[in-house]
Short mmCIF file of C-alpha atoms and ligand atoms in Angstrom, two decimals:
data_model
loop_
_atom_site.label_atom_id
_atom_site.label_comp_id
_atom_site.label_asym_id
_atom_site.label_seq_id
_atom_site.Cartn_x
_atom_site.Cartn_y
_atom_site.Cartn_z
CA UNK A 17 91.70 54.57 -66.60
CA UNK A 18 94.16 55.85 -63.97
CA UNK A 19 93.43 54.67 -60.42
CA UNK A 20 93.26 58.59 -59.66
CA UNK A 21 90.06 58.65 -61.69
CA UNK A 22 88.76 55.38 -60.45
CA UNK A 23 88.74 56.53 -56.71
CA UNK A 24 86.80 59.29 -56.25
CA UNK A 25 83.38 56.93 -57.67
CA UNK A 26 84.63 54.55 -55.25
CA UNK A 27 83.92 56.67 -52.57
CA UNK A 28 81.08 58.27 -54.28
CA UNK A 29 79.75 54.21 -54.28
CA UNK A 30 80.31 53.24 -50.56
CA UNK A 31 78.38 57.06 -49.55
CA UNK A 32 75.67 56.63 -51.20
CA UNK A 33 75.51 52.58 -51.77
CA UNK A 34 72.59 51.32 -50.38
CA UNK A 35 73.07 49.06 -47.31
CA UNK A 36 71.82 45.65 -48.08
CA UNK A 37 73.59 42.59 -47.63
CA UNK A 38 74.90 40.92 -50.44
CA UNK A 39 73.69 37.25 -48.85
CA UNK A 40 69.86 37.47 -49.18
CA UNK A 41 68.31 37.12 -52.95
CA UNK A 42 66.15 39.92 -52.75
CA UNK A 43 69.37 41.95 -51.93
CA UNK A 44 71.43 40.98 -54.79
CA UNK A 45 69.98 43.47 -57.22
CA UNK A 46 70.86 46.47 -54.77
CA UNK A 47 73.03 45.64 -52.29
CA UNK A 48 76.18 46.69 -50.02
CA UNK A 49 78.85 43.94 -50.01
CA UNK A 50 79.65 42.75 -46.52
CA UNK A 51 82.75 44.27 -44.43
CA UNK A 52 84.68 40.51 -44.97
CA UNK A 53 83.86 40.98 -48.73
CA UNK A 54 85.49 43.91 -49.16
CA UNK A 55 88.22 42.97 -46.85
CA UNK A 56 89.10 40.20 -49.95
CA UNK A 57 88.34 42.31 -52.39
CA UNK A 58 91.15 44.88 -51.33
CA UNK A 59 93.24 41.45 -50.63
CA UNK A 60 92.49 40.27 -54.23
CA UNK A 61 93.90 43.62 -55.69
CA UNK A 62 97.24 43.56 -53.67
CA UNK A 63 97.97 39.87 -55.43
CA UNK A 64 98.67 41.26 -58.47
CA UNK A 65 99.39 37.92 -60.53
CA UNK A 66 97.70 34.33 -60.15
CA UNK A 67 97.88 31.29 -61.96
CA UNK A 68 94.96 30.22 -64.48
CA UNK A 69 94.70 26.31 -64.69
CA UNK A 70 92.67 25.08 -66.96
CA UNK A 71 92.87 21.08 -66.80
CA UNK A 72 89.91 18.55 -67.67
CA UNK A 73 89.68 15.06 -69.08
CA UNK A 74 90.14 17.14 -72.34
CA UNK A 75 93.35 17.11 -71.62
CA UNK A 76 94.18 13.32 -72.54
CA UNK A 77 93.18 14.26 -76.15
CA UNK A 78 95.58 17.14 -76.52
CA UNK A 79 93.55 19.44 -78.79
CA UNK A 80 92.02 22.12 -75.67
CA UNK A 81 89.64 22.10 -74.08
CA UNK A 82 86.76 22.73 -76.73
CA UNK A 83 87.56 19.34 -78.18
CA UNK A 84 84.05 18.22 -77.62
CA UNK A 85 82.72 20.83 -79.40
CA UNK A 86 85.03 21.76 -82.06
CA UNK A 87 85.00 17.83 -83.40
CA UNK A 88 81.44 17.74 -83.00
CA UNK A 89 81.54 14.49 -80.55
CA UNK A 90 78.73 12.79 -79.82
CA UNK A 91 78.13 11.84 -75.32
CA UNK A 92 78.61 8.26 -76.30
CA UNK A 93 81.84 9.34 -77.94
CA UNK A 94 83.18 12.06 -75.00
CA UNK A 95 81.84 9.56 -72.47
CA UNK A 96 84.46 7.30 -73.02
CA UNK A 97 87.08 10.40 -72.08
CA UNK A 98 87.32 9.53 -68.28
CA UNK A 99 88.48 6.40 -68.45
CA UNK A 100 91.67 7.52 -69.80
CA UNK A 101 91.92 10.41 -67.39
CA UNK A 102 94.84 8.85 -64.69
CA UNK A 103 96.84 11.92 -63.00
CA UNK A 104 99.76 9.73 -61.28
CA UNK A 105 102.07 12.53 -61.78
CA UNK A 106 99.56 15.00 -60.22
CA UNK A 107 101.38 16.66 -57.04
CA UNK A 108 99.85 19.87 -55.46
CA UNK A 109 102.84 20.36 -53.47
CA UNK A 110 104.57 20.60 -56.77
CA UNK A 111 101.96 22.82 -58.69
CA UNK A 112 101.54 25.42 -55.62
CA UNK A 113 105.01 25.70 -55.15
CA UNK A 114 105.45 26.54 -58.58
CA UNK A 115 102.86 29.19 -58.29
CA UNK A 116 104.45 30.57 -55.43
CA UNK A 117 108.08 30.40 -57.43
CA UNK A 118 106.52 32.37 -60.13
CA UNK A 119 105.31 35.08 -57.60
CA UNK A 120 101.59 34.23 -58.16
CA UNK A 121 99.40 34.75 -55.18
CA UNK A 122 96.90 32.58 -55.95
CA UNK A 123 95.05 29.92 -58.26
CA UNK A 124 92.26 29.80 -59.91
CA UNK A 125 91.07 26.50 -61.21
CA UNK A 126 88.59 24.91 -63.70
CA UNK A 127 86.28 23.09 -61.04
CA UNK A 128 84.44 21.78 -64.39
CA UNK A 129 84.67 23.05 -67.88
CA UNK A 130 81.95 23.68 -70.55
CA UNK A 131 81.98 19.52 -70.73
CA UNK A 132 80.37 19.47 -67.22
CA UNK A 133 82.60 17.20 -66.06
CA UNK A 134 83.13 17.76 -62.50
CA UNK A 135 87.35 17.57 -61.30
CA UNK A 136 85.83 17.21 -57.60
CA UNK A 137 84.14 14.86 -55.54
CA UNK A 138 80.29 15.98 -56.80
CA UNK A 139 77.55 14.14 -55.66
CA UNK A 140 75.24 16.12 -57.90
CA UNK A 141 75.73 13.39 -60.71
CA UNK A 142 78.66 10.42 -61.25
CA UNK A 143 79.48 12.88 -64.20
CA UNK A 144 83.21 13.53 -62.14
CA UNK A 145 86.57 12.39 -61.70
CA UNK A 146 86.30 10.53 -58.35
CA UNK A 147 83.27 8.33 -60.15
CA UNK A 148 83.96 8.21 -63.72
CA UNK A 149 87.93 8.08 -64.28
CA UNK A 150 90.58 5.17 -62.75
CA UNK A 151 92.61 7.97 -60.59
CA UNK A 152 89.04 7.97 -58.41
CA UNK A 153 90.51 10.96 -55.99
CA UNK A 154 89.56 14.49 -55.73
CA UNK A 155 92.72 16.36 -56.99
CA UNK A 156 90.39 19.71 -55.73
CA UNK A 157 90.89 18.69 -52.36
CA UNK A 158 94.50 18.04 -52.78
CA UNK A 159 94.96 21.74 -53.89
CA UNK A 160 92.65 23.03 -51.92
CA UNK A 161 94.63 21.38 -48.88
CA UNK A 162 97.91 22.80 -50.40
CA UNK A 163 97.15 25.79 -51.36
CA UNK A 164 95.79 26.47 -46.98
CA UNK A 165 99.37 24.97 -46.17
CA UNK A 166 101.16 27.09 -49.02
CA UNK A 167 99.53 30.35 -48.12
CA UNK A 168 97.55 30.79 -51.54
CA UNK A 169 94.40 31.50 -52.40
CA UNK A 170 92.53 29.07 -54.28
CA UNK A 171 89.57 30.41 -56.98
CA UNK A 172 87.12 27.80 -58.91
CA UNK A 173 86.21 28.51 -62.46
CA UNK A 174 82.76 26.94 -62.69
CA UNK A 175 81.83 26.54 -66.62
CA UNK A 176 77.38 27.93 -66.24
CA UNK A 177 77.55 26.07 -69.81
CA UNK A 178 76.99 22.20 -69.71
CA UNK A 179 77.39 20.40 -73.09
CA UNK A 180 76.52 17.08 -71.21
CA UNK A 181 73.83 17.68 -68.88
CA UNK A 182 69.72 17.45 -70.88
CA UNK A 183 68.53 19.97 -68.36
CA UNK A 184 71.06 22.60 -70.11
CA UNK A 185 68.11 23.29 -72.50
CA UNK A 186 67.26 25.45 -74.48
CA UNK A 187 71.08 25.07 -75.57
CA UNK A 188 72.53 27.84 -76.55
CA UNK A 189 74.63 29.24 -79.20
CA UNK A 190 77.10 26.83 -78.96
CA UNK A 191 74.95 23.54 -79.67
CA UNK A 192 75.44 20.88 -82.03
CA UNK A 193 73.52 17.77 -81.83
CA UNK A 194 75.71 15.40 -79.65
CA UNK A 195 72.59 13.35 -78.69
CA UNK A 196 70.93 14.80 -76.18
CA UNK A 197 67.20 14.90 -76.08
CA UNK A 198 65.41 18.14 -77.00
CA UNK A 199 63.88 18.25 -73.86
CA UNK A 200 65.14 19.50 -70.42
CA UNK A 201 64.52 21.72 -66.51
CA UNK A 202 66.57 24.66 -67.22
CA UNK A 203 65.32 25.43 -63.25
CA UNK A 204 66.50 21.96 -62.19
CA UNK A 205 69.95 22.92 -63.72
CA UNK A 206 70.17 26.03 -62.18
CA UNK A 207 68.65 25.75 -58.50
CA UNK A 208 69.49 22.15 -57.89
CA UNK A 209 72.30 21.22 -60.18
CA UNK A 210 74.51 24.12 -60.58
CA UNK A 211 73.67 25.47 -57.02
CA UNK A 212 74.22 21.95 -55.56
CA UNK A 213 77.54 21.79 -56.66
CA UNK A 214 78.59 25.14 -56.05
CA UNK A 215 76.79 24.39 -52.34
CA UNK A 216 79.72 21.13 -52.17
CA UNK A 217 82.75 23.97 -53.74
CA UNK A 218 81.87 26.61 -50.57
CA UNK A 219 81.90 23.85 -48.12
CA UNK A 220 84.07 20.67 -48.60
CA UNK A 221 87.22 22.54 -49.52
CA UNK A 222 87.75 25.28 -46.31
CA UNK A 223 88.14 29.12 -47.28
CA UNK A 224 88.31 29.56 -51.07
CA UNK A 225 89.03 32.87 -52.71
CA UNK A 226 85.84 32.78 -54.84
CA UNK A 227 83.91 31.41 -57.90
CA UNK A 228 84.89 32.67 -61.30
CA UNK A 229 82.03 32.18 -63.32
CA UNK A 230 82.63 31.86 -67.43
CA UNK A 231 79.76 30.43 -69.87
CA UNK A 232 76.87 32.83 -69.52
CA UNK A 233 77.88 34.34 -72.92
CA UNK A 234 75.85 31.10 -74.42
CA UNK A 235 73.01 32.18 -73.86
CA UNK A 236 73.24 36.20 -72.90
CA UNK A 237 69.55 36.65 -72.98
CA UNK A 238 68.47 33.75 -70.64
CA UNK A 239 67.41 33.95 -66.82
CA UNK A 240 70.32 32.38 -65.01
CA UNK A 241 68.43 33.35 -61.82
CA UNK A 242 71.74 34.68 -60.72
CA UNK A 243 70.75 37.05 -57.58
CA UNK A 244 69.73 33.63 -55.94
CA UNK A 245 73.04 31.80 -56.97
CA UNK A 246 74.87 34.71 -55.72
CA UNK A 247 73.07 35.33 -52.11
CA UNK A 248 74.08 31.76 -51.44
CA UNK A 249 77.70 31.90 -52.33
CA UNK A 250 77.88 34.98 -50.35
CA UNK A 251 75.78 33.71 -47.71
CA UNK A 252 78.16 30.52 -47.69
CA UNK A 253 81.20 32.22 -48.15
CA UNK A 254 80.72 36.29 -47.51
CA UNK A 255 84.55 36.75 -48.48
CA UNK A 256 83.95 34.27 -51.83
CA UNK A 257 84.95 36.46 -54.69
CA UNK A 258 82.16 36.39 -57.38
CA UNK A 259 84.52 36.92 -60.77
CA UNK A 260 81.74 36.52 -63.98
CA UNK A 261 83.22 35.79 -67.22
CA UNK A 262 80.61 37.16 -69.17
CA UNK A 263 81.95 39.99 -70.94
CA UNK A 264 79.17 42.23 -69.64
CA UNK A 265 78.96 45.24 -67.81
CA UNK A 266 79.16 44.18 -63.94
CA UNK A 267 75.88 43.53 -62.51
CA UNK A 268 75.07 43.29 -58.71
CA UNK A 269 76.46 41.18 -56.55
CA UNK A 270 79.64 40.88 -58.85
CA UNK A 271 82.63 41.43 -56.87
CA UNK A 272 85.22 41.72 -59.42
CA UNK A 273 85.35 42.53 -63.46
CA UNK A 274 87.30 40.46 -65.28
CA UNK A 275 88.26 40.38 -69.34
CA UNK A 276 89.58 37.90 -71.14
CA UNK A 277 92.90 38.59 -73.13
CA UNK A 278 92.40 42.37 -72.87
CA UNK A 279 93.63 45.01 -70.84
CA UNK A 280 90.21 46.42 -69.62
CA UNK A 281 88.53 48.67 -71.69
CA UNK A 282 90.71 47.62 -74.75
CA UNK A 283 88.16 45.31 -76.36
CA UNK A 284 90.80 44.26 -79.20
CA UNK A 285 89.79 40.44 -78.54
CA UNK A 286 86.72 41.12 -79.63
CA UNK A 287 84.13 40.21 -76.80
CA UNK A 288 84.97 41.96 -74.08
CA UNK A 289 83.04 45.08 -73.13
CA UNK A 290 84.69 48.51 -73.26
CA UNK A 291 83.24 49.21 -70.02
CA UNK A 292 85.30 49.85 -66.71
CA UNK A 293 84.04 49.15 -63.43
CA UNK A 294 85.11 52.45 -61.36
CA UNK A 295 84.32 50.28 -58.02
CA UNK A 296 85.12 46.69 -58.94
CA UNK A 297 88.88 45.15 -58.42
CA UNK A 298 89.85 44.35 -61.92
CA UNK A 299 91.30 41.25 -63.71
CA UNK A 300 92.51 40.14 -67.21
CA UNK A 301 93.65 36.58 -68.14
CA UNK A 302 95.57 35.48 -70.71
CA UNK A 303 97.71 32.24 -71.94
CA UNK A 304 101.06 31.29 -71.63
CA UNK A 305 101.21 30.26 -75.14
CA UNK A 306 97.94 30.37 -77.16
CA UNK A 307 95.56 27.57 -75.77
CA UNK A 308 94.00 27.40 -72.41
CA UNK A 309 93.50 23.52 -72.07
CA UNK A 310 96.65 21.36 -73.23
CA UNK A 311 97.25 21.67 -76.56
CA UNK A 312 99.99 19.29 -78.40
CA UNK A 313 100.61 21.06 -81.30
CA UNK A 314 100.64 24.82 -79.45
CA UNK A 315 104.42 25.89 -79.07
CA UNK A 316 103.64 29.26 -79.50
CA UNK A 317 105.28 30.19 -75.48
CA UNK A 318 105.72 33.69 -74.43
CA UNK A 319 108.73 34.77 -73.50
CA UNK A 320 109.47 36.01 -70.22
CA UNK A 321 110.57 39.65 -70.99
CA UNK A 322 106.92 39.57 -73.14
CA UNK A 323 104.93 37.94 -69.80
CA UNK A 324 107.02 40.63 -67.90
CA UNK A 325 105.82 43.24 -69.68
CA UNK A 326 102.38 42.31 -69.58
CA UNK A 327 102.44 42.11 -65.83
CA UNK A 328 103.53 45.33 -65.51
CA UNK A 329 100.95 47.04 -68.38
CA UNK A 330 98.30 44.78 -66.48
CA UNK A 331 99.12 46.51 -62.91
CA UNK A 332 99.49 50.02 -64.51
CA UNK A 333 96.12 49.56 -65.88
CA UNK A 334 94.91 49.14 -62.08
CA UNK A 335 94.06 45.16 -62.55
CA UNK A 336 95.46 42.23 -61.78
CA UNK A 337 96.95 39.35 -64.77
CA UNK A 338 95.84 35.84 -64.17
CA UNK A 339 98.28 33.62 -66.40
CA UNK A 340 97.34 30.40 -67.50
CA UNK A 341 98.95 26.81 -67.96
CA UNK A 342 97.29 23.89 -68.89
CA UNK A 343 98.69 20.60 -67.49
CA UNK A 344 99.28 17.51 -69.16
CA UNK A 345 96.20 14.46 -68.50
CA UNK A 346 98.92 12.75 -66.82
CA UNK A 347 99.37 16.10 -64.18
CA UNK A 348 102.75 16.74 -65.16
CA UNK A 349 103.30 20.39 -66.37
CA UNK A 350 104.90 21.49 -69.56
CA UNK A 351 108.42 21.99 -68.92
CA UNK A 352 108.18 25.25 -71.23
CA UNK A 353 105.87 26.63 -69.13
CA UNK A 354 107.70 25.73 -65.92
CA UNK A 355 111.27 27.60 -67.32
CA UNK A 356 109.00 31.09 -67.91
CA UNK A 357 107.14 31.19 -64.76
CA UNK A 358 110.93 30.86 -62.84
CA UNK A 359 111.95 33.56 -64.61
CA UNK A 360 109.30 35.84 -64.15
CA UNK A 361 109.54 35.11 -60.36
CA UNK A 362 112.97 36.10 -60.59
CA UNK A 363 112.23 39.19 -62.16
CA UNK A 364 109.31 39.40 -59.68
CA UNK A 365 111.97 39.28 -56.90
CA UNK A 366 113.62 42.18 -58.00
CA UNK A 367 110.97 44.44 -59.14
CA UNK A 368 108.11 42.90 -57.27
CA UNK A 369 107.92 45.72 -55.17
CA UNK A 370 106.17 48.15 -58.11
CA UNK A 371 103.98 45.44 -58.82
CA UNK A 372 102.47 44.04 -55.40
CA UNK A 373 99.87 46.08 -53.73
CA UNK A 374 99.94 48.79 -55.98
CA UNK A 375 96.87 50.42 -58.06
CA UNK A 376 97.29 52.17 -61.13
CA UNK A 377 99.07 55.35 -61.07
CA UNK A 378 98.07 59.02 -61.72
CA UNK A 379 99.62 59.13 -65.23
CA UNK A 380 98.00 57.32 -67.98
CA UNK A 381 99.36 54.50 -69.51
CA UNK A 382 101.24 54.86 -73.18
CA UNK A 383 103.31 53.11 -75.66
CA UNK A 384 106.07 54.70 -73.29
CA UNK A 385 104.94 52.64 -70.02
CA UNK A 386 102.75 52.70 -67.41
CA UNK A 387 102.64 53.79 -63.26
CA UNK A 388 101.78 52.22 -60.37
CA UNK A 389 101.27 53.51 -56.75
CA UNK A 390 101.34 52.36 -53.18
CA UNK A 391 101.98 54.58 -50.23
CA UNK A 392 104.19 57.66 -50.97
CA UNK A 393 105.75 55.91 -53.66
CA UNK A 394 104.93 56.24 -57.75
CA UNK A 395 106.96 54.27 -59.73
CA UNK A 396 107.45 54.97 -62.85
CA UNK A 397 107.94 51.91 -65.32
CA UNK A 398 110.21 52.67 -68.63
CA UNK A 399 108.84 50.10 -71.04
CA UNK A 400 110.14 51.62 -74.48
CA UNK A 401 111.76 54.57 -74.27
CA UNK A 402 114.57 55.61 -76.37
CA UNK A 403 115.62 58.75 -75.10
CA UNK A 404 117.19 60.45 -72.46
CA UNK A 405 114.76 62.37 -71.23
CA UNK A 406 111.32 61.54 -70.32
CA UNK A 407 108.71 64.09 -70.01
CA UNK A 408 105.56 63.32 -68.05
CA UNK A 409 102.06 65.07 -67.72
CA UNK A 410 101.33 66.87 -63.77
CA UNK A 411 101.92 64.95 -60.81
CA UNK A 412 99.04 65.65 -58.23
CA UNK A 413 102.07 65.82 -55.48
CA UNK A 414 105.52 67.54 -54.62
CA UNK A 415 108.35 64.56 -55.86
CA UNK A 416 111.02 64.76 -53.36
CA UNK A 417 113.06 62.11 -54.41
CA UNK A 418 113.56 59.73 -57.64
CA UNK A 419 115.65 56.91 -57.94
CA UNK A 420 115.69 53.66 -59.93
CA UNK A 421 114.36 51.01 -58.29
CA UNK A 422 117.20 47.90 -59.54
CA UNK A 423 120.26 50.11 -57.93
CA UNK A 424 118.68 52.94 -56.08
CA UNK A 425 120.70 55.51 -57.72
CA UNK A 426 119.22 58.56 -57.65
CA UNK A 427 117.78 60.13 -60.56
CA UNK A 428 117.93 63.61 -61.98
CA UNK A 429 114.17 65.08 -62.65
CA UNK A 430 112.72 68.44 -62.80
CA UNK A 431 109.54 69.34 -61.72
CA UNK A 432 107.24 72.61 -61.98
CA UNK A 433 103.27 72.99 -63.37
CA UNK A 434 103.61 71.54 -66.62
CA UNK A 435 105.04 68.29 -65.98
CA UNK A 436 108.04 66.33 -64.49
CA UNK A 437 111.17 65.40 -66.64
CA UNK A 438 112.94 62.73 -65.95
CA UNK A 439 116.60 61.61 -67.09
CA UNK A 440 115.99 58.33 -67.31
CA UNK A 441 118.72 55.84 -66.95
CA UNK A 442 120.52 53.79 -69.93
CA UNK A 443 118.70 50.68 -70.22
CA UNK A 444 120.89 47.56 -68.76
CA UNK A 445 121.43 44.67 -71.11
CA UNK A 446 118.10 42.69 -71.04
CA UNK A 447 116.31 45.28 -68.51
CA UNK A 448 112.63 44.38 -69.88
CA UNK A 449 111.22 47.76 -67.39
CA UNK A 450 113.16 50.53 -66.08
CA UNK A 451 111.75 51.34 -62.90
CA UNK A 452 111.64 54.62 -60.77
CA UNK A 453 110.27 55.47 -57.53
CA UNK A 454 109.52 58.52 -57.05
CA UNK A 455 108.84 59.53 -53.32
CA UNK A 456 105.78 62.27 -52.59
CA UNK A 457 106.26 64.77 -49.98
CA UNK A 458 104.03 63.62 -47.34
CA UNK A 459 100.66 65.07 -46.68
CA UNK A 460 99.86 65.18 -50.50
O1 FHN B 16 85.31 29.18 -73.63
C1 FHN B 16 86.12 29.56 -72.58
C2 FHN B 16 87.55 29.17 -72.83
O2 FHN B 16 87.64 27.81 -73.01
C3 FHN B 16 88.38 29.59 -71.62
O3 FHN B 16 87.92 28.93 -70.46
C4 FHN B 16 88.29 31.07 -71.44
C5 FHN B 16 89.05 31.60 -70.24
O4 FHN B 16 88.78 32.92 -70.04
N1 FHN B 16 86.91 31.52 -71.29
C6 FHN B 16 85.95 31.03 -72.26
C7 FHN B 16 85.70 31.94 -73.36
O5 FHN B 16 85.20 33.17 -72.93
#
């Protein structure tokens, strides 16, 4: 979907959206979002590209972070995980700044995982890292703290599933019998539990970007009593993004739709929804090499020209890529990982300017590349394209001047009511995108 198509239900959304707040329960099923919330929610699509982090006491094992799970571990077993969990080698300074050095405007963190263990200072249960592990600090703060001094925005993932926790019952479609008791207050997870320690995320860490919710898909039919959960992170926070995980069409009080190794609306992962928010900012994650959590035997890195590239299909599809790394137990990050996300913010550097606070442009994406737009500018991005000449579908505007973005040369193109042609430049050695701005006579 081309952001030309997406705006006019925008607008169609804020005339005739009702005008509710988004911080009161009752409102969440109908409700207008709150001047600060869509402030962020602009702010969240200019970023373009943030780093995923997925890092848990999982980690020490090396296997991801479904290790629990996929070995079928028992709580007496899993419970013994913290006390190898020891970070010495953690340094925010270090992972923000490599953030920033790939050209990633913010982070977005695993505040727990689907093993409930908290990576903050939770008073909610001793089930967390400052309680249960020898490192006995809350490395969320330390971001948190770096991320305000860095100038990046800082996002919790918050796992709704709990493989520890008895009140998580009914399990879901993920249980095995681990030894829990078949017994539990699915309300006392929700309102006090969950809500509790989402109450401690909004308020012990400063401004946060938001909560990115994954999990629900466990049990898709279940009351997660989520209009409540959400009036009080908006009512907390009103610029706290609300970014659910669940693979479902957006429901209210959702503040951006996100999909999970897809470009959205291309469900080829399998579990994503084909749907497309016309009003929501977008997202889509994916992994650096194949694994979210660390994984030893997972060497399977992307290269640069192939993150490139997704970057840029990611933007022309009107969303933004959140790119993920999972950190070693000991808080040390994988070298290989560290060598790619330079060079993209090289690359970034260059071409960064048809990538950052831009929205899809007016031609549809193809095998041959994609558009973005900001401004007066389109630029064009050459992904594969073989020929010479490059022969594109109406512009809504008069283009008054082309010229490739890495040398500003100008660049011959013909327009008129079928189309615009382009000559597009020879490809340098290596060029992963050829890029070229057009300019748009102004009052189009
Ligand atoms: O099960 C998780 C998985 O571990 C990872 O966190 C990804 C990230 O999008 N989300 C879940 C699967 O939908």
């Amino acid at each position: 979907m081309t952001a030309a198509s997406r705006f006019p239900h925008a607008l169609l959304f804020v005339l005739i959206g009702c005008f509710l707040p988004c911080s009161s329960a009752l409102a969440q099923t109908d409700c207008q979002p709150s001047p600060e919330n869509l402030q962020a929610r602009r702010e969240f699509q200019d970023m373009k590209f943030g780093m995923f982090i997925h890092w848990g006491v999982y980690s020490v094992l090396g296997d991801g972070e479904w290790v629990f799970h996929n070995r079928k571990l028992t709580l007496d077993q899993y419970n013994r995980l913290p006390a190898f969990f020891d970070p010495e080698k953690f340094d925010a300074r270090t992972w923000v700044a490599l953030a920033k050095a790939a050209g990633m405007k913010y982070i977005t963190i695993t505040s727990r995982h689907h093993d409930g263990f908290a990576m903050f200072d939770s008073k909610m249960s001793d089930w967390n890292i400052v309680q249960r592990t020898p490192y006995k600090k809350d490395p969320l703060k330390m971001l948190a703290d770096e991320c305000h001094r860095q100038g990046i925005k800082l996002f919790f993932y918050y796992s709704q599933l709990d493989w520890h926790n008895p009140d998580y019952y009914p399990r879901g479609a993920t249980d095995w019998d681990n030894g829990r008791p078949d017994h539990g207050d699915w309300n006392a997870y929700l309102d006090t539990y969950m809500d509790g320690q989402l109450r401690e995320l909004l308020t012990n860490y400063g401004p946060i970007g938001g909560i990115w919710f994954d999990g629900m898909w466990d049990k898709p039919d279940a009351d997660w009593h989520l209009p409540k959960t959400y009036a009080l992170i908006h009512q907390l926070q009103p610029a706290a993004l609300i970014i659910p995980n669940h693979h479902q069409t957006p429901r209210p009080g959702e503040d951006v739709q996100t999909f999970e190794r897809d470009l959205p609306g291309e469900n080829s992962a399998g579990f994503n929804t084909k749907y497309v928010s016309a009003q929501l900012p977008l997202e889509s994650c994916d992994t650096l090499n194949d694994n979210w959590g660390f994984n030893i035997g997972d060497s399977n890195y992307k290269s640069p020209a192939d993150l490139e590239r997704r970057l840029v299909r990611t933007a022309g599809a009107d969303s933004n890529l959140l790119l993920n790394i999972g950190p070693y137990a000991n808080g040390e990050i994988d070298p290989q990982f560290v060598t790619r996300l330079h060079a993209v913010g090289e690359w970034l550097s260059e071409y960064g300017d048809s990538i950052y606070g831009t929205r899809g442009g007016p031609v549809p994406p193809g095998d041959w590349g994609v558009t973005t737009q900001k401004a007066d500018k389109i630029y064009v991005h050459v992904l594969n394209w073989g020929a010479p000449l490059l022969a594109l579908p109406p512009i809504p505007a008069k283009v008054t001047a082309a010229r490739a973005l890495a040398d500003g040369a100008s660049v011959d193109f013909t327009q008129n009511a079928d189309g615009l042609i382009l000559k597009v430049p020879l490809a340098k050695k290596d060029e992963v995108d050829r890029v070229i701005v057009l300019t748009m006579a102004k009052g189009n």
